[in-house]
Coordinates of N, CA and C and ligand atoms in Angstrom, one line a residue:
M19 N -120.8 -104.8 137.8 CA -121.2 -103.6 137.2 C -120.6 -103.5 135.8
A20 N -121.3 -103.0 134.8 CA -120.8 -102.9 133.5 C -119.7 -101.8 133.5
K21 N -118.8 -102.0 132.6 CA -117.7 -101.0 132.5 C -118.3 -99.7 132.1
S22 N -117.8 -98.7 132.8 CA -118.5 -97.4 132.6 C -118.1 -96.8 131.2
E23 N -118.9 -95.9 130.8 CA -118.7 -95.1 129.5 C -117.5 -94.2 129.7
P24 N -116.8 -93.8 128.7 CA -115.7 -92.9 128.8 C -116.2 -91.6 129.5
V25 N -115.5 -91.1 130.4 CA -115.9 -89.8 131.1 C -114.8 -88.7 130.8
S26 N -115.3 -87.5 130.7 CA -114.3 -86.4 130.5 C -113.9 -85.9 131.8
A27 N -112.7 -85.5 131.9 CA -112.2 -84.9 133.2 C -112.7 -83.5 133.2
R28 N -113.1 -83.0 134.4 CA -113.6 -81.6 134.6 C -112.5 -80.8 135.2
H29 N -111.7 -81.4 136.1 CA -110.7 -80.7 136.9 C -109.4 -81.5 136.9
V30 N -108.4 -80.8 136.4 CA -107.1 -81.4 136.4 C -106.1 -80.5 137.2
A31 N -105.2 -81.2 137.9 CA -104.2 -80.4 138.7 C -102.8 -80.9 138.2
I32 N -101.9 -80.0 138.2 CA -100.5 -80.4 137.8 C -99.5 -79.9 138.8
I33 N -98.6 -80.9 139.2 CA -97.4 -80.5 139.9 C -96.3 -80.3 138.9
M34 N -96.0 -79.1 138.6 CA -95.1 -78.7 137.5 C -93.6 -78.9 138.0
D35 N -93.0 -80.0 137.7 CA -91.7 -80.2 138.3 C -90.6 -80.5 137.2
G36 N -89.4 -80.1 137.5 CA -88.3 -80.4 136.6 C -87.7 -79.2 135.8
N37 N -88.1 -78.0 136.2 CA -87.5 -76.8 135.6 C -86.0 -76.7 135.8
G38 N -85.6 -77.0 137.0 CA -84.2 -77.0 137.4 C -83.4 -78.0 136.6
R39 N -83.9 -79.2 136.5 CA -83.2 -80.3 135.8 C -83.1 -80.0 134.3
W40 N -84.2 -79.4 133.8 CA -84.3 -79.1 132.3 C -83.1 -78.1 132.0
A41 N -82.9 -77.1 132.9 CA -81.8 -76.1 132.7 C -80.5 -76.8 132.9
K42 N -80.3 -77.6 133.9 CA -79.1 -78.2 134.2 C -78.6 -79.1 133.1
K43 N -79.5 -79.8 132.5 CA -79.1 -80.7 131.4 C -78.5 -79.9 130.2
R44 N -78.9 -78.6 130.1 CA -78.5 -77.8 129.0 C -77.4 -76.8 129.5
H45 N -76.9 -77.0 130.7 CA -75.9 -76.0 131.3 C -76.4 -74.6 131.3
L46 N -77.6 -74.4 131.6 CA -78.3 -73.1 131.6 C -78.6 -72.7 133.0
P47 N -78.8 -71.4 133.4 CA -79.2 -71.1 134.7 C -80.6 -71.6 135.0
R48 N -80.8 -71.9 136.3 CA -82.1 -72.4 136.8 C -83.2 -71.4 136.3
A49 N -82.9 -70.1 136.4 CA -83.9 -69.1 136.1 C -84.5 -69.3 134.7
L50 N -83.6 -69.8 133.8 CA -84.1 -70.0 132.4 C -85.1 -71.2 132.4
G51 N -84.8 -72.2 133.2 CA -85.7 -73.3 133.3 C -87.1 -72.8 133.8
H52 N -87.1 -71.9 134.8 CA -88.4 -71.4 135.2 C -89.1 -70.6 134.1
Q53 N -88.2 -69.8 133.4 CA -88.8 -69.0 132.3 C -89.5 -69.9 131.3
R54 N -88.8 -71.0 130.9 CA -89.4 -71.9 130.0 C -90.6 -72.6 130.6
G55 N -90.6 -72.8 131.9 CA -91.7 -73.3 132.6 C -93.0 -72.4 132.4
V56 N -92.8 -71.1 132.4 CA -93.9 -70.2 132.2 C -94.5 -70.4 130.8
E57 N -93.6 -70.7 129.8 CA -94.1 -70.9 128.5 C -95.0 -72.2 128.5
S58 N -94.6 -73.2 129.2 CA -95.4 -74.4 129.3 C -96.8 -74.1 130.0
V59 N -96.7 -73.2 131.0 CA -98.0 -72.8 131.7 C -98.9 -72.2 130.6
R60 N -98.4 -71.3 129.8 CA -99.2 -70.6 128.8 C -99.8 -71.6 127.8
R61 N -99.0 -72.5 127.3 CA -99.5 -73.5 126.4 C -100.6 -74.4 127.0
V62 N -100.3 -74.8 128.2 CA -101.2 -75.7 128.9 C -102.6 -75.0 129.2
V63 N -102.5 -73.7 129.6 CA -103.7 -73.0 129.9 C -104.6 -72.9 128.7
R64 N -103.9 -72.5 127.6 CA -104.6 -72.4 126.3 C -105.2 -73.7 125.9
G65 N -104.4 -74.8 126.1 CA -104.9 -76.1 125.7 C -106.1 -76.5 126.6
A66 N -106.0 -76.2 127.9 CA -107.1 -76.6 128.8 C -108.4 -75.9 128.4
R67 N -108.2 -74.6 128.0 CA -109.4 -73.8 127.6 C -110.0 -74.5 126.3
E68 N -109.1 -74.8 125.3 CA -109.6 -75.3 124.1 C -110.2 -76.7 124.3
M69 N -109.7 -77.4 125.3 CA -110.3 -78.8 125.5 C -111.5 -78.8 126.4
G70 N -111.9 -77.6 126.8 CA -113.1 -77.4 127.6 C -113.0 -77.9 129.0
L71 N -111.8 -77.9 129.6 CA -111.7 -78.2 131.1 C -112.4 -77.1 131.9
E72 N -113.0 -77.6 132.9 CA -113.7 -76.6 133.8 C -112.7 -75.9 134.7
A73 N -111.7 -76.7 135.2 CA -110.7 -76.2 136.1 C -109.3 -76.8 135.9
L74 N -108.3 -76.0 136.0 CA -106.9 -76.4 136.0 C -106.2 -75.8 137.2
T75 N -105.7 -76.6 138.0 CA -105.0 -76.1 139.2 C -103.5 -76.4 139.1
L76 N -102.7 -75.4 139.2 CA -101.3 -75.5 139.0 C -100.5 -75.2 140.3
Y77 N -99.6 -76.1 140.7 CA -98.8 -75.9 141.9 C -97.6 -75.0 141.5
A78 N -97.7 -73.7 141.8 CA -96.7 -72.7 141.4 C -95.7 -72.4 142.4
F79 N -96.1 -72.4 143.7 CA -95.2 -72.1 144.8 C -95.7 -72.7 146.1
S80 N -94.9 -73.5 146.7 CA -95.4 -74.3 147.9 C -94.9 -73.5 149.1
T81 N -95.5 -73.9 150.2 CA -95.1 -73.4 151.5 C -93.7 -73.7 151.8
E82 N -93.1 -74.8 151.2 CA -91.7 -75.2 151.4 C -90.8 -74.4 150.4
N83 N -91.3 -73.8 149.3 CA -90.4 -73.2 148.3 C -89.7 -72.0 148.9
W84 N -90.2 -71.4 150.0 CA -89.5 -70.3 150.6 C -88.1 -70.7 151.0
R85 N -87.8 -72.0 151.2 CA -86.5 -72.4 151.6 C -85.5 -72.3 150.5
R86 N -85.9 -72.0 149.3 CA -84.9 -71.9 148.2 C -84.1 -70.6 148.3
P87 N -83.0 -70.5 147.6 CA -82.2 -69.3 147.7 C -83.1 -68.1 147.4
E88 N -82.8 -67.0 148.1 CA -83.6 -65.8 148.0 C -83.7 -65.4 146.5
E89 N -82.6 -65.5 145.7 CA -82.6 -65.1 144.4 C -83.6 -65.9 143.5
E90 N -83.7 -67.2 143.8 CA -84.6 -68.0 143.1 C -86.1 -67.7 143.4
V91 N -86.3 -67.5 144.7 CA -87.7 -67.1 145.2 C -88.1 -65.8 144.5
S92 N -87.2 -64.9 144.4 CA -87.5 -63.6 143.8 C -87.7 -63.8 142.3
D93 N -86.9 -64.6 141.6 CA -87.1 -64.9 140.2 C -88.5 -65.5 140.0
L94 N -88.9 -66.4 140.8 CA -90.2 -67.1 140.6 C -91.3 -66.1 140.8
M95 N -91.2 -65.2 141.8 CA -92.2 -64.2 142.1 C -92.4 -63.3 140.9
S96 N -91.2 -62.8 140.4 CA -91.4 -61.8 139.3 C -91.9 -62.5 138.0
L97 N -91.5 -63.8 137.8 CA -92.0 -64.5 136.6 C -93.5 -64.6 136.7
M98 N -94.0 -64.9 137.9 CA -95.5 -65.1 138.1 C -96.2 -63.8 137.9
K99 N -95.6 -62.7 138.5 CA -96.2 -61.4 138.3 C -96.3 -61.0 136.9
R100 N -95.1 -61.2 136.1 CA -95.1 -60.8 134.7 C -96.1 -61.7 133.9
F101 N -96.2 -62.9 134.3 CA -97.2 -63.8 133.6 C -98.6 -63.3 133.7
I102 N -98.9 -62.9 135.0 CA -100.3 -62.5 135.2 C -100.5 -61.2 134.5
L103 N -99.6 -60.3 134.5 CA -99.8 -59.0 133.8 C -99.8 -59.1 132.3
S104 N -99.0 -60.0 131.8 CA -98.9 -60.1 130.3 C -100.1 -60.9 129.8
D105 N -100.6 -61.9 130.5 CA -101.6 -62.7 130.0 C -103.1 -62.4 130.4
L106 N -103.2 -61.4 131.2 CA -104.5 -61.0 131.8 C -105.5 -60.7 130.7
D107 N -105.0 -59.9 129.7 CA -106.0 -59.5 128.6 C -106.5 -60.7 127.9
E108 N -105.6 -61.7 127.7 CA -106.0 -62.9 127.0 C -107.0 -63.7 127.8
F109 N -106.7 -63.8 129.1 CA -107.7 -64.5 130.0 C -109.0 -63.8 130.0
A110 N -109.0 -62.5 130.1 CA -110.3 -61.7 130.2 C -111.0 -62.0 128.9
A111 N -110.3 -62.0 127.7 CA -111.0 -62.1 126.4 C -111.5 -63.6 126.3
A112 N -110.8 -64.5 126.8 CA -111.1 -65.9 126.6 C -112.0 -66.5 127.7
G113 N -112.4 -65.7 128.6 CA -113.4 -66.2 129.6 C -112.7 -67.0 130.7
V114 N -111.4 -66.9 130.8 CA -110.7 -67.6 131.9 C -110.9 -66.9 133.2
R115 N -111.2 -67.6 134.3 CA -111.4 -67.1 135.6 C -110.1 -67.4 136.4
L116 N -109.4 -66.4 136.9 CA -108.2 -66.7 137.6 C -108.6 -66.8 139.1
K117 N -107.9 -67.8 139.8 CA -108.2 -67.9 141.2 C -106.9 -68.2 141.8
I118 N -106.7 -67.8 143.1 CA -105.4 -68.1 143.8 C -105.8 -68.9 145.0
I119 N -105.1 -70.1 145.1 CA -105.3 -70.9 146.3 C -104.0 -70.9 147.2
G120 N -104.2 -71.1 148.5 CA -103.0 -71.0 149.3 C -103.1 -69.9 150.3
D121 N -102.1 -69.8 151.2 CA -102.2 -68.7 152.2 C -101.5 -67.5 151.6
Y122 N -102.3 -66.7 150.9 CA -101.8 -65.6 150.1 C -101.3 -64.4 151.0
K123 N -101.7 -64.5 152.3 CA -101.3 -63.4 153.2 C -99.8 -63.2 153.3
A124 N -99.0 -64.3 153.0 CA -97.6 -64.3 153.2 C -96.9 -63.3 152.2
F125 N -97.6 -62.9 151.1 CA -97.0 -62.1 150.1 C -97.1 -60.6 150.4
N126 N -96.1 -59.8 149.9 CA -96.1 -58.4 150.3 C -97.3 -57.7 149.6
A127 N -97.6 -56.5 150.1 CA -98.9 -55.9 149.7 C -98.9 -55.6 148.2
R128 N -97.8 -55.3 147.6 CA -97.8 -55.0 146.1 C -98.1 -56.3 145.3
R129 N -97.5 -57.4 145.7 CA -97.7 -58.7 145.0 C -99.2 -59.1 145.2
R130 N -99.7 -58.9 146.5 CA -101.1 -59.3 146.7 C -102.0 -58.5 145.9
G131 N -101.6 -57.2 145.7 CA -102.5 -56.3 144.9 C -102.6 -56.7 143.5
T132 N -101.4 -57.1 142.9 CA -101.4 -57.6 141.5 C -102.3 -58.8 141.4
G133 N -102.1 -59.7 142.3 CA -102.9 -61.0 142.2 C -104.4 -60.7 142.4
Q134 N -104.7 -59.9 143.4 CA -106.1 -59.6 143.7 C -106.8 -58.9 142.6
G135 N -106.0 -57.9 141.9 CA -106.6 -57.2 140.8 C -106.9 -58.1 139.7
A136 N -106.0 -59.1 139.4 CA -106.3 -60.0 138.3 C -107.5 -60.9 138.6
V137 N -107.5 -61.3 139.8 CA -108.7 -62.2 140.2 C -110.0 -61.4 140.1
A138 N -110.0 -60.2 140.5 CA -111.2 -59.4 140.5 C -111.6 -59.1 139.0
R139 N -110.6 -58.9 138.2 CA -111.0 -58.6 136.8 C -111.6 -59.8 136.1
T140 N -111.2 -61.0 136.4 CA -111.7 -62.2 135.7 C -112.8 -62.9 136.5
A141 N -113.3 -62.3 137.6 CA -114.2 -63.0 138.5 C -115.5 -63.4 137.9
G142 N -115.9 -62.6 136.9 CA -117.2 -62.9 136.3 C -117.1 -63.9 135.1
N143 N -115.9 -64.3 134.8 CA -115.7 -65.2 133.6 C -116.3 -66.6 133.9
T144 N -116.8 -67.2 132.9 CA -117.5 -68.5 133.1 C -116.8 -69.7 132.4
G145 N -115.6 -69.4 131.7 CA -114.9 -70.5 131.1 C -114.1 -71.2 132.0
T146 N -112.9 -71.7 131.6 CA -112.0 -72.5 132.5 C -111.5 -71.6 133.7
T147 N -111.6 -72.2 134.8 CA -111.0 -71.6 136.0 C -109.5 -72.0 136.1
L148 N -108.6 -71.0 136.1 CA -107.2 -71.3 136.4 C -106.9 -71.0 137.8
A149 N -106.7 -72.1 138.6 CA -106.4 -71.9 140.0 C -104.8 -72.0 140.2
V150 N -104.2 -71.0 140.6 CA -102.8 -71.0 140.8 C -102.5 -71.1 142.3
A151 N -101.8 -72.2 142.7 CA -101.5 -72.4 144.1 C -100.2 -71.6 144.5
L152 N -100.4 -70.7 145.4 CA -99.2 -69.8 145.8 C -99.1 -69.9 147.3
N153 N -97.9 -70.1 147.8 CA -97.7 -70.4 149.2 C -98.8 -71.4 149.7
Y154 N -98.9 -72.4 148.9 CA -99.9 -73.5 149.1 C -99.2 -74.7 149.8
G155 N -99.9 -75.2 150.8 CA -99.5 -76.5 151.4 C -100.8 -77.1 151.8
S156 N -101.0 -78.4 151.4 CA -102.3 -79.0 151.6 C -102.6 -79.2 153.1
Q157 N -101.6 -79.5 153.9 CA -101.9 -79.7 155.3 C -102.3 -78.4 156.0
D158 N -101.7 -77.3 155.5 CA -102.0 -75.9 156.0 C -103.5 -75.6 155.6
E159 N -103.8 -76.0 154.3 CA -105.2 -75.7 153.8 C -106.2 -76.5 154.6
I160 N -105.9 -77.7 154.9 CA -106.9 -78.6 155.7 C -107.0 -78.0 157.1
A161 N -105.9 -77.6 157.7 CA -106.0 -77.0 159.1 C -106.8 -75.7 159.1
R162 N -106.6 -74.9 158.1 CA -107.4 -73.6 158.0 C -108.9 -74.0 157.8
A163 N -109.1 -75.0 156.9 CA -110.5 -75.3 156.7 C -111.2 -75.9 157.9
A164 N -110.4 -76.7 158.6 CA -111.0 -77.4 159.8 C -111.3 -76.3 160.9
T165 N -110.4 -75.3 161.0 CA -110.6 -74.3 162.0 C -111.9 -73.5 161.7
K166 N -112.1 -73.2 160.4 CA -113.4 -72.5 160.0 C -114.6 -73.3 160.2
A167 N -114.5 -74.6 159.9 CA -115.6 -75.5 160.0 C -116.0 -75.7 161.5
A168 N -115.0 -75.8 162.4 CA -115.2 -76.0 163.8 C -116.0 -74.7 164.4
A169 N -115.7 -73.6 163.8 CA -116.3 -72.3 164.3 C -117.8 -72.3 164.0
K170 N -118.2 -73.1 163.0 CA -119.6 -73.1 162.5 C -120.4 -74.2 163.0
G171 N -119.7 -75.3 163.5 CA -120.5 -76.4 163.9 C -119.7 -77.7 163.9
P172 N -120.4 -78.9 163.9 CA -119.6 -80.1 164.0 C -118.7 -80.3 162.8
I173 N -117.5 -80.9 163.1 CA -116.6 -81.2 162.0 C -116.9 -82.5 161.3
T174 N -117.2 -82.4 160.1 CA -117.5 -83.6 159.3 C -116.7 -83.5 158.0
P175 N -116.5 -84.6 157.2 CA -115.8 -84.5 156.0 C -116.4 -83.4 155.1
E176 N -117.8 -83.3 155.1 CA -118.4 -82.3 154.3 C -118.2 -80.9 154.7
S177 N -118.2 -80.7 156.1 CA -118.0 -79.3 156.6 C -116.6 -78.9 156.3
I178 N -115.6 -79.8 156.4 CA -114.2 -79.4 156.1 C -114.1 -79.1 154.6
A179 N -114.7 -80.0 153.7 CA -114.6 -79.8 152.3 C -115.1 -78.5 151.8
A180 N -116.2 -78.0 152.5 CA -116.9 -76.8 152.2 C -116.0 -75.6 152.5
E181 N -115.0 -75.7 153.3 CA -114.1 -74.6 153.6 C -112.7 -74.6 152.9
L182 N -112.5 -75.7 152.1 CA -111.2 -75.8 151.4 C -111.1 -74.6 150.4
D183 N -109.8 -74.3 150.1 CA -109.6 -73.2 149.1 C -110.3 -73.6 147.7
T184 N -110.4 -74.9 147.5 CA -111.0 -75.3 146.2 C -112.5 -75.6 146.2
A185 N -113.2 -75.1 147.3 CA -114.6 -75.5 147.5 C -115.5 -75.2 146.3
D186 N -115.1 -74.2 145.6 CA -116.0 -73.8 144.4 C -115.6 -74.5 143.1
L187 N -114.6 -75.4 143.2 CA -114.2 -76.1 141.9 C -114.8 -77.4 141.8
P188 N -114.9 -78.0 140.6 CA -115.5 -79.4 140.5 C -114.5 -80.3 141.2
P189 N -115.0 -81.5 141.6 CA -114.1 -82.5 142.2 C -112.8 -82.8 141.4
L190 N -111.7 -83.0 142.0 CA -110.5 -83.2 141.3 C -110.5 -84.6 140.6
D191 N -110.4 -84.6 139.3 CA -110.4 -85.9 138.5 C -109.0 -86.5 138.3
L192 N -108.1 -85.6 138.0 CA -106.8 -86.1 137.5 C -105.7 -85.2 138.1
L193 N -104.7 -85.9 138.6 CA -103.5 -85.2 139.2 C -102.3 -85.7 138.4
I194 N -101.6 -84.7 137.8 CA -100.4 -85.1 136.9 C -99.2 -84.5 137.6
R195 N -98.1 -85.3 137.7 CA -96.8 -84.7 138.1 C -95.8 -85.0 137.0
T196 N -95.0 -84.0 136.7 CA -94.0 -84.2 135.7 C -92.7 -84.5 136.3
S197 N -91.7 -84.9 135.5 CA -90.3 -85.0 135.8 C -89.9 -86.3 136.5
G198 N -90.8 -87.3 136.6 CA -90.5 -88.6 137.1 C -90.5 -88.8 138.6
E199 N -90.8 -87.7 139.3 CA -91.0 -87.8 140.8 C -92.4 -88.4 141.1
V200 N -92.4 -89.4 142.0 CA -93.7 -90.0 142.3 C -94.1 -89.8 143.7
R201 N -94.5 -88.5 144.0 CA -95.1 -88.2 145.3 C -96.0 -87.0 145.2
L202 N -96.7 -86.7 146.2 CA -97.7 -85.6 146.2 C -97.2 -84.3 146.7
S203 N -96.1 -84.3 147.5 CA -95.5 -83.1 148.0 C -96.5 -82.1 148.6
N204 N -97.4 -82.6 149.4 CA -98.3 -81.7 150.2 C -99.2 -80.9 149.2
F205 N -99.6 -81.5 148.1 CA -100.5 -80.8 147.1 C -101.8 -81.5 147.1
L206 N -102.9 -80.8 147.3 CA -104.3 -81.3 147.2 C -104.5 -82.7 147.8
L207 N -104.0 -83.0 149.0 CA -104.1 -84.3 149.6 C -105.6 -84.7 149.8
W208 N -106.4 -83.8 150.3 CA -107.8 -84.1 150.5 C -108.5 -84.3 149.2
Q209 N -108.3 -83.4 148.2 CA -109.0 -83.4 146.9 C -108.6 -84.6 146.1
A210 N -107.4 -85.2 146.4 CA -106.9 -86.3 145.6 C -107.5 -87.7 146.0
A211 N -108.4 -87.6 147.0 CA -108.9 -88.9 147.6 C -109.3 -89.9 146.5
Y212 N -110.0 -89.4 145.5 CA -110.5 -90.3 144.4 C -110.0 -89.9 143.1
A213 N -109.0 -89.0 143.0 CA -108.5 -88.6 141.7 C -107.6 -89.7 141.1
E214 N -107.5 -89.7 139.8 CA -106.6 -90.5 139.1 C -105.2 -89.8 139.1
M215 N -104.2 -90.6 139.1 CA -102.8 -90.1 139.2 C -102.1 -90.4 137.9
M216 N -101.3 -89.4 137.4 CA -100.4 -89.7 136.3 C -99.1 -89.1 136.6
F217 N -98.1 -89.9 136.4 CA -96.7 -89.5 136.6 C -96.0 -89.7 135.3
T218 N -95.4 -88.6 134.8 CA -94.7 -88.6 133.5 C -93.2 -88.2 133.7
E219 N -92.4 -88.8 132.9 CA -90.9 -88.5 132.9 C -90.7 -87.1 132.3
V220 N -91.6 -86.6 131.5 CA -91.4 -85.3 130.8 C -91.1 -84.2 131.8
L221 N -90.1 -83.4 131.6 CA -89.8 -82.3 132.4 C -90.7 -81.1 132.1
W222 N -91.1 -80.4 133.1 CA -92.2 -79.4 132.9 C -91.9 -78.4 131.7
P223 N -90.7 -77.9 131.5 CA -90.5 -77.0 130.3 C -90.8 -77.7 129.0
D224 N -90.8 -79.1 128.9 CA -91.1 -79.8 127.7 C -92.5 -80.2 127.6
F225 N -93.3 -79.9 128.6 CA -94.7 -80.4 128.6 C -95.5 -79.5 127.7
T226 N -96.3 -80.1 126.8 CA -97.1 -79.3 125.8 C -98.6 -79.6 126.0
A227 N -99.4 -78.9 125.3 CA -100.8 -79.1 125.3 C -101.1 -80.5 124.8
E228 N -100.3 -81.0 123.9 CA -100.5 -82.4 123.4 C -100.3 -83.4 124.5
H229 N -99.4 -83.2 125.4 CA -99.2 -84.1 126.6 C -100.5 -84.1 127.4
L230 N -101.1 -82.9 127.6 CA -102.3 -82.7 128.3 C -103.5 -83.5 127.6
R231 N -103.5 -83.3 126.3 CA -104.6 -84.0 125.6 C -104.5 -85.5 125.7
Q232 N -103.3 -86.0 125.6 CA -103.1 -87.5 125.8 C -103.5 -87.9 127.2
A233 N -103.1 -87.1 128.2 CA -103.5 -87.4 129.6 C -105.0 -87.5 129.8
L234 N -105.7 -86.5 129.1 CA -107.2 -86.5 129.2 C -107.8 -87.7 128.5
E235 N -107.1 -88.1 127.4 CA -107.6 -89.3 126.7 C -107.4 -90.5 127.5
D236 N -106.3 -90.7 128.1 CA -106.0 -91.8 129.0 C -107.0 -91.8 130.2
F237 N -107.2 -90.7 130.8 CA -108.2 -90.6 131.9 C -109.6 -91.1 131.4
S238 N -110.0 -90.7 130.2 CA -111.3 -91.1 129.8 C -111.5 -92.6 129.7
T239 N -110.4 -93.3 129.6 CA -110.6 -94.8 129.5 C -110.4 -95.5 130.8
R240 N -110.1 -94.7 131.9 CA -109.9 -95.4 133.2 C -111.3 -95.7 133.8
D241 N -111.3 -96.8 134.6 CA -112.5 -97.2 135.2 C -112.5 -96.8 136.6
R242 N -113.2 -95.8 137.0 CA -113.2 -95.3 138.3 C -114.2 -95.9 139.2
R243 N -113.8 -96.4 140.3 CA -114.8 -97.2 141.1 C -115.2 -96.5 142.4
Y244 N -114.5 -95.5 142.9 CA -114.8 -94.8 144.1 C -115.0 -95.8 145.3
G245 N -114.3 -96.8 145.4 CA -114.4 -97.8 146.4 C -115.4 -98.8 146.2
G246 N -116.3 -98.7 145.2 CA -117.3 -99.7 144.8 C -116.7 -100.7 143.9
R247 N -117.5 -101.6 143.2 CA -116.9 -102.6 142.3 C -117.6 -102.5 141.0
Ligands
FPP304 C1 -90.4 -77.1 139.9 O1 -89.1 -77.1 139.3 C2 -91.1 -75.9 139.7 C3 -91.4 -74.9 140.6 C4 -90.9 -74.9 141.9 C5 -92.1 -73.7 140.2 C6 -93.1 -73.8 139.1 C7 -93.3 -72.4 138.7 C8 -93.4 -72.1 137.4 C9 -93.5 -73.0 136.2 C10 -93.3 -70.6 137.1 C11 -94.5 -69.8 136.9 C12 -95.8 -70.3 137.3 C13 -97.0 -69.7 136.9 C14 -98.3 -70.2 137.3 C15 -96.9 -68.6 135.9 P1 -87.9 -77.3 140.1 O2 -87.1 -76.1 140.2 O3 -88.2 -78.0 141.4 O4 -87.1 -78.4 139.2 P2 -86.0 -79.5 139.7 O5 -86.8 -80.4 140.6 O6 -85.6 -80.1 138.4 O7 -84.9 -78.7 140.3

C-alpha cells in the first residue's frame, strides 16, 4: 500500500502529569504545581481551538486520585471549579463545548451543579469539544458501558462503544502523556486501541501550545495501519 497522505488529528487526549515534580524541583508547595497546571490547561485549550481540533480530552481527576491527602483533593477540586467559572465566558464566546466524562455522581451536589451548569451553557457550541475526565477510570467506564449495552441486547464491540462516555466524540487519534511516565494509568483504554501514543519528558506545567502543535505535526507524519499493511 502506498504511504498515506498526512492526516490531521481530530481527537487528542492528554494525561497531564508532573505538577508535583515541577513544584518539588522549585521547592514550592504541590498546590502551586497544580495552579501552574491550570495555566497549561488554559494555553492548551486555546491552542487546540486555534489548531482546529475537534476534541481534546484531559485527564483531570482519576478514580484513584481520591487516595491523595484530603487537602490536595480539595485543592484540585477548587482549582477546577475556579477554572470552569473563570473561563466559561471565553468558552461560550469561542464555541468551545464543555463535556465531563467519568462517574460524576461521586461529587457533591454543589460541585455537580457548577459542572452541569457549564456543560449546559456550552451544549450548543460546535467548535472544539473540551472533555474533562473527572472521577474517571477506564475500567469503570467500560463496565458501565457494558452494563447499559447488555440491557439493550447482545454485547458486541460496537454496542459497548456506543455506550462509552466518549461515544459522541471522534475516534481518539493521539494520546499524550507528560513527565516521562510511560503507562496509561486506566485512561481511555478502549479508545486507545488504534491511537498513536506520545510520551514526553516535559512536565505538565511547562507544556505549551507549541508542544501540542509539534505533537500534531509529528502525528500527521505517522503511518497508521489499523492492523493492515
Ligand atoms: C498530575 O500531577 C496531575 C493531576 C493529578 C491533576 C491534573 C489537574 C490539573 C492540571 C488541574 C486542573 C485541571 C483542569 C481541567 C482545569 P501529579 O500531582 O501526579 O504530579 P507528580 O506525578 O509529579 O507528583
